[in-house]
Amino acid sequence: MKKILTTITFLTMGTLGLFAQSSDIPSSVKDVERKVDSVLSQMTLEEKVGQMVQYNGSWDLTGPASGTDNKQKEERLKNGLVGSMLNVISVEATREAQRLNMENSRIKIPLMFGYDVIHGYKTIFPVPLGETASWDLEAMESSARIAAIESVAHGINWTFSPMIDISRDARWGRIMEGSGEDPYLTSKVAVAKVKGYQGDDLSNPKTIAATAKHFAGYGLAEGGKDYNAVNIGKNELHNVVLPPFHAAADAGVATFMNSFNTIDGVPATGSESLQREILKGDWNWNGFVVSDWGSIAEMIPHGFAKDKIHAAQIAVKAGSDMDMEGGAYEAGLQQLVAEGKIDEALIDDAVRRILRVKFKMGLFDDPYRYMDEDLINSIAYDEHRKTARDIAKKSIVLLKNEKNLLPIANSVNKIAVIGPLADDRDTPIGNWRAQGETNSAVSVLEGLKNAVAENTEITYSKGVSLGEGERSFLMPLEINETDRSGIPDAVEKAKQANLVVMVLGEDAFQSGEGRSQANVGLAGLQMELLKEVQKVNSNIVLVLINGRPLEITWASENIPAIVEAWQLGTESGNAIADVLLGKYNPSGKLPVSFPRSVGQEPLYYNHLNTGRPYSEQHVTYAHYSDIENGPLYPFGYGLSYTDFEYAEPELSSSTLNAGEDITLSVQITNSGDVKGKEVVQLYIHDLVASLARPVKELKGFELVELGPGESKTVEFTISEEMLEFYSASGKWEAESGEFELMVGGNSEDVKTLKLNYQK
Ligand code: BGC
């Protein structure tokens, strides 16, 4: 392939501010920096600003389009005035856009092509919240790797993933896109995903650049309402929101995306403290920040900027390097420099960062590197589906299993499969489905039919429908509230069966961006259907297909078996059948608390104790007096077809001195009669600190697989680092004093030890 920049000679290196001394700088880094400076020095101001502009390709709009029409976009592309594009799908399309840029522009800087590859490109994996329930980091890395391979085969070299916003609110539609409520677990997932997408070498044409988003606080929108204000202080910011981002930055994520929300009154997109001081300063991260869709110009309705030019000024100062389809940078930056309102050095910093990523991706060696037409024929879709099934079954969480309904016994020879999602091949694909095709998943009905014994009869009734009419990312969703005509048939089928598999939950487009809900129960007529069926046959296995935690209190009291199956992607129905029929013993654990009532939201296990924790004597303690305290199903919870017993944990020493490590060991025994996998979880509690600390915080976990009767001792290294937090003195440190260490199979059911830490 053609090398570019034939007209640009590489000049000597400029600033290498990232390293303390030039002798610390590896030669490969020096090389990239030298090239970056060289290119930069040959660019006009207009071309530099151009690098900071990202255009949507109009193939797949994910937000309101900017005023620049397509013809103008093409002209800008030809003039080398666009840094990257999003939603340009297919090798033909990206090649054409790259060609327009490379063959016509003076400066010849290759474009990057971004896309929301959130849980798979064509082979769809579980939605991220569901996948996190596997707690299987290797699996999560492999789904990202597969997504990368399928993406590059379609010309995409940059994904806007992983979303690592901590979210504690089931009302927030985008909770499905993240890893739930825990900073430690989300940090681990962040690193696994970055590794999966980027591999070890960004220039490998089978990897794509990743994006840590949304920086920051987006998941803590007030009231769980998307785009709403975030009102948190330093403690929450540093101890809850930032750790996954810091982990992603340390893992070398190529880009960050900022967020739509304000934090304490300042739009994140305009936050100097987040982007310049913390991300690029304290963390020394050298990638670039792309804005969220139009989030620079959205500082105008926020009431933070008076017009696009003002918004551009604020954003560039704050460290937002690229303007996603917002039109603010192209409208304002040149003028701002000319008027002396911003220093060109700010522009240089942004462009340097963008060029650095492009060099690392190998785009300057070959701008068409990620546009290999032949790759598409070599994609091992069958293999990818196998991995998708494997991850999907690992993501399923068994919430309840009474009357020994599961796994389904061989003696059950007549199963009624009922519900609006039972034969739905679309909902498991979920929102943010990239190129996952409509109706391309295996439904539960199909999965069961594929797997049951020949003499097992399966009947089906939809009962009621859920989402009505055409559905898509941007379209409001209509839920059926009135058509009950299918209920009698469902009741009849239930009467005639030994077992009912009831498949309920959420439509694919009930969760996702702009899909916050004030209610998180089973929408439409689903509860009515469930109750009618339960009156005639109480042998019900309820399978839930959903993106957010649901309020299922009635079901938990009245239905004997409940399986949380999320939106599991392409292989959904097969994976669910694997679990229902006992071919796979469920091992998933909730990454998020399930509420008894939506009124408890935000709900999270790692809350503060308050001055008035639980009391049997008085009503004047922190609780809701009209419902039972605590979640319906806690963080970390999930059953198995076997039982795991935890012996008393032991510490190698009850005192930890600064700079030393000690070991916590705990023996786990599989006391049942089938093989199973357990996620052994370690929590800590800092009893007295300079800031009130959560009652529990996850600090370690390990997956152990045990045969029937088998035992294993799991060891956790307890280090000073594990006890650290962002303290009142504004730094990460462990403070001397008493700690509790807790081990168990979920966040509520733990065995506790005391530890004394001395600095
Ligand atoms: C979302 C981002 C997404 C972007 C591009 C925005 O509306 O908030 O997460 O990456 O659109 O599609």
Short mmCIF file of C-alpha atoms in Angstrom, two decimals, residues 14 43 71 117 259 427 571 661:
data_model
loop_
_atom_site.label_atom_id
_atom_site.label_comp_id
_atom_site.label_asym_id
_atom_site.label_seq_id
_atom_site.Cartn_x
_atom_site.Cartn_y
_atom_site.Cartn_z
CA GLY A 14 9.53 19.21 20.00
CA MET A 43 0.16 22.31 9.16
CA LYS A 71 -21.74 18.40 0.21
CA VAL A 117 -19.33 -1.21 18.72
CA SER A 259 -19.96 13.45 28.70
CA THR A 427 -34.97 -8.26 21.77
CA GLU A 571 -26.93 -16.98 20.82
CA ASP A 661 1.45 -7.99 52.27
#
